[in-house]
């Protein structure tokens, strides 16, 4: 019996001798490594989730963001025109009408000289930013600032006045043309223009004056067809242009109106207002942050619980295995 006990003791001593001093820290090192990996996986998953939420929310949020800036641009323009004296507004309107008269007499109005381009850019530029007024379209609840020209920069955020056409201040022998994008994921702009019908109205607001037009012609043409934009003697026209069909943009939708007296009842359409758009944007940002935070916390708890179960069981199994070796 003593010999058997001595043999076990000798075997135990031999086993203990085979264990290297550094072997005792391996479980702790493994724990730290696993914990670091867990944190990395939680971070990656959270970033991926936030990115997915961002992609889902981008079109809506971007549209709100642009509409907020559009509403501020219109509000700033209105405030600026109110600060002008009556004489200043009258002088600017007179300059615009004189510009339209010269344009109607110009046989090559689509090709401007540098001097003509400078004159165009300076006329009706109240704020120095290129905004000449704004357009309202009650049926589709659109209120957009109108800027000089139709550059990509302008059309991404607002409506653009087509150079070579009359300025939108009304008058005989004029034809003002304003263009805007349709179907952009980042901005509504003139999306819905195809819903207008004959008899609907739209209006330009320039220097505290309103010019109302009633739709009398709706056409779809190729981009190269510009005959319907001609200035007709004695007529007072305005045309809104956008691309069509959605996503293809191979043609242009032209919605033309003729000038009518301003309605006696003020337009009561609920357009975007700066304060309301700011509140909506703040609410959306807050909601996204809240959802992302909840998702991050929930994901972290899920990963950590999974890690504890997995590694806790492994640790227990290791302890039992170690006890078995020792006898």
CSV table of C-alpha atoms in Angstrom, one decimal:
chain,number,residue,atom,x,y,z
A,1,UNK,CA,0.0,0.0,0.0
A,2,UNK,CA,2.8,2.3,0.9
A,3,UNK,CA,4.6,1.5,-2.3
A,4,UNK,CA,1.5,2.3,-4.3
A,5,UNK,CA,1.1,5.7,-2.5
A,6,UNK,CA,4.8,6.5,-3.1
A,7,UNK,CA,4.4,5.7,-6.8
A,8,UNK,CA,1.4,8.1,-7.0
A,9,UNK,CA,3.3,10.8,-5.2
A,10,UNK,CA,6.3,10.3,-7.6
A,11,UNK,CA,4.0,10.5,-10.6
A,12,UNK,CA,2.4,13.7,-9.2
A,13,UNK,CA,5.8,15.3,-8.7
A,14,UNK,CA,6.8,14.3,-12.2
A,15,UNK,CA,3.7,15.9,-13.6
A,16,UNK,CA,4.2,19.1,-11.6
A,17,UNK,CA,7.8,19.2,-12.8
A,18,UNK,CA,6.6,19.1,-16.4
A,19,UNK,CA,4.4,22.2,-15.9
A,20,UNK,CA,6.3,25.3,-16.9
A,21,UNK,CA,6.2,28.3,-14.6
A,22,UNK,CA,4.5,30.5,-17.4
A,23,UNK,CA,1.8,28.0,-18.0
A,24,UNK,CA,-0.3,29.3,-15.0
A,25,UNK,CA,-0.9,32.7,-16.8
A,26,UNK,CA,-2.2,31.2,-20.0
A,27,UNK,CA,-5.9,31.2,-18.9
A,28,UNK,CA,-5.7,34.9,-17.9
A,29,UNK,CA,-3.9,35.8,-21.2
A,30,UNK,CA,-6.5,33.9,-23.2
A,31,UNK,CA,-9.3,35.7,-21.3
A,32,UNK,CA,-7.8,39.1,-22.1
A,33,UNK,CA,-7.4,38.2,-25.7
A,34,UNK,CA,-11.0,36.9,-26.0
A,35,UNK,CA,-12.3,40.0,-24.2
A,36,UNK,CA,-10.4,42.3,-26.6
A,37,UNK,CA,-11.8,40.3,-29.6
A,38,UNK,CA,-15.3,40.6,-28.1
A,39,UNK,CA,-15.0,44.4,-27.8
A,40,UNK,CA,-13.8,44.6,-31.4
A,41,UNK,CA,-16.7,42.6,-32.7
A,42,UNK,CA,-19.2,44.7,-30.7
A,43,UNK,CA,-17.7,47.9,-32.2
A,44,UNK,CA,-17.7,46.5,-35.7
A,45,UNK,CA,-21.3,45.3,-35.4
A,46,UNK,CA,-22.4,48.6,-33.9
A,47,UNK,CA,-20.7,50.6,-36.7
A,48,UNK,CA,-22.3,48.3,-39.3
A,49,UNK,CA,-25.7,48.8,-37.7
A,50,UNK,CA,-25.3,52.6,-37.6
A,51,UNK,CA,-24.2,52.6,-41.2
A,52,UNK,CA,-27.2,50.5,-42.2
A,53,UNK,CA,-29.5,52.9,-40.3
A,54,UNK,CA,-27.8,55.8,-42.0
A,55,UNK,CA,-28.3,54.3,-45.5
A,56,UNK,CA,-32.0,53.7,-44.8
A,57,UNK,CA,-32.5,57.2,-43.3
A,58,UNK,CA,-30.3,59.1,-45.8
A,59,UNK,CA,-32.9,59.9,-48.5
A,60,UNK,CA,-35.5,61.2,-46.0
A,61,UNK,CA,-33.1,63.1,-43.8
A,62,UNK,CA,-31.3,64.6,-46.8
A,63,UNK,CA,-34.6,65.8,-48.3
A,64,UNK,CA,-35.5,67.4,-44.9
A,65,UNK,CA,-32.1,69.0,-44.7
A,66,UNK,CA,-32.4,70.5,-48.2
A,67,UNK,CA,-36.0,71.6,-47.6
A,68,UNK,CA,-34.9,73.3,-44.4
A,69,UNK,CA,-32.2,75.2,-46.2
A,70,UNK,CA,-34.6,76.1,-49.0
A,71,UNK,CA,-37.1,77.5,-46.4
A,72,UNK,CA,-34.3,79.5,-44.8
A,73,UNK,CA,-33.1,80.8,-48.2
A,74,UNK,CA,-36.7,82.0,-49.0
A,75,UNK,CA,-37.1,83.5,-45.5
A,76,UNK,CA,-33.8,85.3,-45.9
A,77,UNK,CA,-34.8,86.6,-49.3
A,78,UNK,CA,-38.2,87.9,-48.0
A,79,UNK,CA,-36.5,89.6,-45.1
A,80,UNK,CA,-33.9,91.2,-47.3
A,81,UNK,CA,-36.6,92.6,-49.7
A,82,UNK,CA,-38.6,94.0,-46.8
A,83,UNK,CA,-35.5,95.9,-45.6
A,84,UNK,CA,-35.2,97.6,-49.0
A,85,UNK,CA,-36.9,100.9,-49.5
A,86,UNK,CA,-39.8,101.2,-52.0
A,87,UNK,CA,-37.6,103.2,-54.3
A,88,UNK,CA,-35.0,100.5,-54.3
A,89,UNK,CA,-37.5,97.8,-55.2
A,90,UNK,CA,-39.0,99.9,-57.9
A,91,UNK,CA,-35.6,100.6,-59.4
A,92,UNK,CA,-34.7,96.9,-59.5
A,93,UNK,CA,-38.1,95.9,-61.0
A,94,UNK,CA,-37.7,98.6,-63.7
A,95,UNK,CA,-34.2,97.2,-64.5
A,96,UNK,CA,-35.7,93.7,-64.8
A,97,UNK,CA,-38.5,94.9,-67.2
A,98,UNK,CA,-35.9,96.8,-69.3
A,99,UNK,CA,-33.8,93.7,-69.4
A,100,UNK,CA,-36.8,91.7,-70.7
A,101,UNK,CA,-37.5,94.2,-73.4
A,102,UNK,CA,-33.9,94.0,-74.7
A,103,UNK,CA,-34.1,90.2,-74.5
A,104,UNK,CA,-37.2,90.0,-76.6
A,105,UNK,CA,-35.6,92.1,-79.3
A,106,UNK,CA,-32.4,90.0,-79.3
A,107,UNK,CA,-32.4,87.5,-82.2
A,108,UNK,CA,-29.7,85.3,-80.5
A,109,UNK,CA,-30.8,85.3,-76.9
A,110,UNK,CA,-29.5,81.8,-76.3
A,111,UNK,CA,-25.9,82.8,-76.8
A,112,UNK,CA,-24.9,85.5,-74.4
A,113,UNK,CA,-21.7,87.6,-74.6
A,114,UNK,CA,-19.7,88.0,-71.4
A,115,UNK,CA,-21.2,91.5,-70.9
A,116,UNK,CA,-24.7,90.1,-71.3
A,117,UNK,CA,-23.9,87.3,-68.8
A,118,UNK,CA,-22.7,89.9,-66.3
A,119,UNK,CA,-25.8,92.0,-66.7
A,120,UNK,CA,-28.0,88.9,-66.3
A,121,UNK,CA,-26.3,87.8,-63.1
A,122,UNK,CA,-26.6,91.3,-61.6
A,123,UNK,CA,-30.2,91.9,-62.4
A,124,UNK,CA,-32.6,91.0,-59.5
A,125,UNK,CA,-29.7,89.7,-57.4
A,126,UNK,CA,-31.0,91.2,-54.2
A,127,UNK,CA,-28.8,89.3,-51.7
A,128,UNK,CA,-25.7,88.8,-53.7
A,129,UNK,CA,-26.2,85.0,-53.6
A,130,UNK,CA,-27.9,84.7,-57.0
A,131,UNK,CA,-31.4,84.2,-55.7
A,132,UNK,CA,-34.0,86.3,-57.7
A,133,UNK,CA,-37.1,85.2,-55.9
A,134,UNK,CA,-39.1,82.0,-55.2
A,135,UNK,CA,-41.8,79.9,-56.8
A,136,UNK,CA,-44.9,78.4,-55.2
A,137,UNK,CA,-46.9,75.5,-56.6
A,138,UNK,CA,-50.0,74.9,-54.4
A,139,UNK,CA,-51.1,71.6,-55.9
A,140,UNK,CA,-47.8,69.8,-54.9
A,141,UNK,CA,-47.1,72.1,-51.9
A,142,UNK,CA,-43.7,73.3,-53.2
A,143,UNK,CA,-42.0,76.5,-52.4
A,144,UNK,CA,-38.5,76.8,-53.9
A,145,UNK,CA,-36.0,79.6,-54.2
A,146,UNK,CA,-35.2,80.5,-57.8
A,147,UNK,CA,-31.5,81.3,-58.6
A,148,UNK,CA,-29.9,82.7,-61.7
A,149,UNK,CA,-28.8,80.0,-64.1
A,150,UNK,CA,-29.2,76.2,-64.3
A,151,UNK,CA,-25.8,75.0,-63.2
A,152,UNK,CA,-25.5,71.6,-61.4
A,153,UNK,CA,-24.8,73.4,-58.2
A,154,UNK,CA,-28.1,75.3,-58.4
A,155,UNK,CA,-30.3,72.4,-59.5
A,156,UNK,CA,-29.1,70.1,-56.7
A,157,UNK,CA,-30.6,72.4,-54.1
A,158,UNK,CA,-33.2,74.7,-55.7
A,159,UNK,CA,-34.9,75.8,-59.0
A,160,UNK,CA,-32.9,77.6,-61.6
A,161,UNK,CA,-33.9,80.3,-64.0
A,162,UNK,CA,-33.0,79.5,-67.6
A,163,UNK,CA,-30.7,82.1,-69.0
A,164,UNK,CA,-31.9,83.4,-72.3
A,165,UNK,CA,-35.5,83.6,-71.1
A,166,UNK,CA,-37.4,86.5,-69.6
A,167,UNK,CA,-36.9,87.3,-65.9
A,168,UNK,CA,-40.0,86.3,-63.9
A,169,UNK,CA,-41.5,89.8,-63.4
A,170,UNK,CA,-44.4,89.5,-65.8
A,171,UNK,CA,-45.3,91.9,-68.6
A,172,UNK,CA,-46.3,91.6,-72.3
A,173,UNK,CA,-44.0,89.8,-74.6
A,174,UNK,CA,-42.3,87.8,-71.9
A,175,UNK,CA,-41.7,84.1,-71.3
A,176,UNK,CA,-39.9,83.2,-68.1
A,177,UNK,CA,-38.6,79.6,-67.8
A,178,UNK,CA,-37.6,77.9,-64.5
A,179,UNK,CA,-36.1,74.4,-64.3
A,180,UNK,CA,-35.7,71.9,-61.5
A,181,UNK,CA,-34.8,68.3,-60.9
A,182,UNK,CA,-37.3,65.5,-60.3
A,183,UNK,CA,-36.8,62.3,-58.4
A,184,UNK,CA,-33.5,63.1,-56.6
A,185,UNK,CA,-33.0,60.9,-53.5
A,186,UNK,CA,-31.6,63.8,-51.6
A,187,UNK,CA,-34.1,66.5,-52.5
A,188,UNK,CA,-37.8,66.7,-53.5
A,189,UNK,CA,-37.5,69.9,-55.6
A,190,UNK,CA,-39.9,69.7,-58.6
A,191,UNK,CA,-40.9,66.0,-57.9
A,192,UNK,CA,-44.6,65.8,-58.5
A,193,UNK,CA,-44.7,68.4,-61.3
A,194,UNK,CA,-46.3,65.8,-63.5
A,195,UNK,CA,-49.3,65.9,-61.2
A,196,UNK,CA,-50.3,69.4,-62.4
A,197,UNK,CA,-53.3,69.7,-64.7
A,198,UNK,CA,-54.6,72.5,-66.9
A,199,UNK,CA,-56.2,75.1,-64.7
A,200,UNK,CA,-53.8,74.7,-61.8
A,201,UNK,CA,-51.7,77.7,-60.8
A,202,UNK,CA,-48.2,78.5,-59.8
A,203,UNK,CA,-46.7,81.9,-58.8
A,204,UNK,CA,-43.4,83.7,-58.8
A,205,UNK,CA,-42.6,86.0,-55.9
A,206,UNK,CA,-40.1,88.7,-56.7
A,207,UNK,CA,-39.3,91.8,-54.7
A,208,UNK,CA,-42.5,91.6,-52.7
A,209,UNK,CA,-44.5,91.3,-55.9
A,210,UNK,CA,-46.5,88.1,-56.8
A,211,UNK,CA,-47.0,87.0,-60.4
A,212,UNK,CA,-49.6,84.2,-60.8
A,213,UNK,CA,-49.9,81.9,-63.8
A,214,UNK,CA,-52.5,79.4,-64.8
A,215,UNK,CA,-51.5,76.2,-66.5
A,216,UNK,CA,-52.7,76.1,-70.1
A,217,UNK,CA,-50.3,73.7,-71.8
A,218,UNK,CA,-48.4,70.5,-70.8
A,219,UNK,CA,-45.9,69.0,-73.2
A,220,UNK,CA,-43.2,66.3,-73.2
A,221,UNK,CA,-40.3,67.1,-75.6
A,222,UNK,CA,-36.7,66.1,-76.3
A,223,UNK,CA,-34.1,68.3,-74.6
A,224,UNK,CA,-33.1,69.8,-77.9
A,225,UNK,CA,-36.7,71.0,-78.7
A,226,UNK,CA,-36.9,74.6,-77.5
A,227,UNK,CA,-39.5,76.1,-79.8
A,228,UNK,CA,-42.1,75.9,-77.0
A,229,UNK,CA,-40.0,78.3,-74.9
A,230,UNK,CA,-40.1,81.1,-77.5
A,231,UNK,CA,-41.3,84.6,-76.5
A,232,UNK,CA,-44.6,85.4,-78.3
A,233,UNK,CA,-45.5,89.0,-79.0
A,234,UNK,CA,-48.0,90.3,-76.5
A,235,UNK,CA,-48.1,87.1,-74.4
A,236,UNK,CA,-47.1,86.8,-70.8
A,237,UNK,CA,-46.0,83.2,-70.2
A,238,UNK,CA,-44.0,81.2,-67.7
A,239,UNK,CA,-42.9,77.6,-68.0
A,240,UNK,CA,-41.7,75.1,-65.4
A,241,UNK,CA,-39.3,72.4,-66.7
A,242,UNK,CA,-38.2,69.1,-65.2
A,243,UNK,CA,-36.8,65.8,-66.5
A,244,UNK,CA,-39.1,62.9,-67.4
A,245,UNK,CA,-39.7,60.0,-67.0
A,246,UNK,CA,-38.4,59.3,-63.5
A,247,UNK,CA,-35.0,57.6,-63.5
A,248,UNK,CA,-34.7,57.8,-67.3
A,249,UNK,CA,-34.7,61.6,-67.9
A,250,UNK,CA,-34.6,61.2,-71.6
A,251,UNK,CA,-37.3,63.9,-72.2
A,252,UNK,CA,-38.4,67.2,-70.7
A,253,UNK,CA,-41.8,67.9,-69.1
A,254,UNK,CA,-42.9,71.5,-69.9
A,255,UNK,CA,-45.7,73.0,-67.8
A,256,UNK,CA,-46.7,76.4,-69.3
A,257,UNK,CA,-49.0,78.9,-67.8
A,258,UNK,CA,-50.4,82.3,-68.8
A,259,UNK,CA,-50.5,85.3,-66.5
A,260,UNK,CA,-53.8,85.8,-64.5
A,261,UNK,CA,-54.7,88.3,-61.8
A,262,UNK,CA,-53.6,87.3,-58.4
A,263,UNK,CA,-56.3,85.4,-56.4
A,264,UNK,CA,-58.3,87.6,-54.0
A,265,UNK,CA,-58.0,84.9,-51.4
A,266,UNK,CA,-54.4,84.5,-50.2
A,267,UNK,CA,-52.7,81.1,-50.8
A,268,UNK,CA,-53.2,79.1,-47.6
A,269,UNK,CA,-51.1,76.1,-48.6
A,270,UNK,CA,-49.0,74.8,-45.8
A,271,UNK,CA,-45.5,75.2,-47.2
A,272,UNK,CA,-42.3,74.4,-45.3
A,273,UNK,CA,-41.3,76.9,-42.7
A,274,UNK,CA,-37.8,77.3,-41.2
A,275,UNK,CA,-38.8,76.7,-37.6
A,276,UNK,CA,-40.8,73.6,-38.5
A,277,UNK,CA,-38.1,72.1,-40.7
A,278,UNK,CA,-35.5,72.7,-37.9
A,279,UNK,CA,-37.7,70.9,-35.4
A,280,UNK,CA,-38.3,68.0,-37.7
A,281,UNK,CA,-34.6,67.7,-38.5
A,282,UNK,CA,-33.7,67.8,-34.7
A,283,UNK,CA,-36.4,65.1,-34.0
A,284,UNK,CA,-35.0,62.8,-36.7
A,285,UNK,CA,-31.4,63.2,-35.5
A,286,UNK,CA,-32.5,62.5,-32.0
A,287,UNK,CA,-34.5,59.4,-33.0
A,288,UNK,CA,-31.5,58.1,-35.0
A,289,UNK,CA,-29.1,58.6,-32.1
A,290,UNK,CA,-31.6,56.9,-29.7
A,291,UNK,CA,-32.1,53.9,-32.0
A,292,UNK,CA,-28.4,53.5,-32.6
A,293,UNK,CA,-27.7,53.7,-28.8
A,294,UNK,CA,-30.3,51.1,-28.0
A,295,UNK,CA,-29.0,48.9,-30.8
A,296,UNK,CA,-25.4,49.3,-29.5
A,297,UNK,CA,-26.3,48.5,-25.9
A,298,UNK,CA,-28.5,45.5,-26.9
A,299,UNK,CA,-25.8,44.1,-29.2
A,300,UNK,CA,-23.1,44.5,-26.5
A,301,UNK,CA,-25.2,42.6,-23.9
A,302,UNK,CA,-25.9,39.9,-26.4
A,303,UNK,CA,-22.3,39.4,-27.3
A,304,UNK,CA,-21.1,39.6,-23.7
A,305,UNK,CA,-23.8,37.1,-22.6
A,306,UNK,CA,-22.7,34.7,-25.4
A,307,UNK,CA,-19.1,35.1,-24.5
A,308,UNK,CA,-19.7,34.4,-20.8
A,309,UNK,CA,-21.7,31.3,-21.5
A,310,UNK,CA,-19.1,30.0,-24.0
A,311,UNK,CA,-16.0,30.8,-22.0
A,312,UNK,CA,-17.5,30.1,-18.6
A,313,UNK,CA,-18.4,26.6,-19.7
A,314,UNK,CA,-14.9,26.1,-21.2
A,315,UNK,CA,-13.3,27.3,-17.9
A,316,UNK,CA,-15.4,24.9,-15.9
A,317,UNK,CA,-14.6,22.0,-18.2
A,318,UNK,CA,-10.9,22.9,-18.0
A,319,UNK,CA,-11.1,22.9,-14.2
A,320,UNK,CA,-12.7,19.5,-14.1
A,321,UNK,CA,-10.2,18.2,-16.6
A,322,UNK,CA,-7.3,19.5,-14.5
A,323,UNK,CA,-8.8,18.0,-11.3
A,324,UNK,CA,-9.0,14.7,-13.1
A,325,UNK,CA,-5.3,14.7,-14.1
A,326,UNK,CA,-4.3,15.3,-10.5
A,327,UNK,CA,-6.2,12.2,-9.4
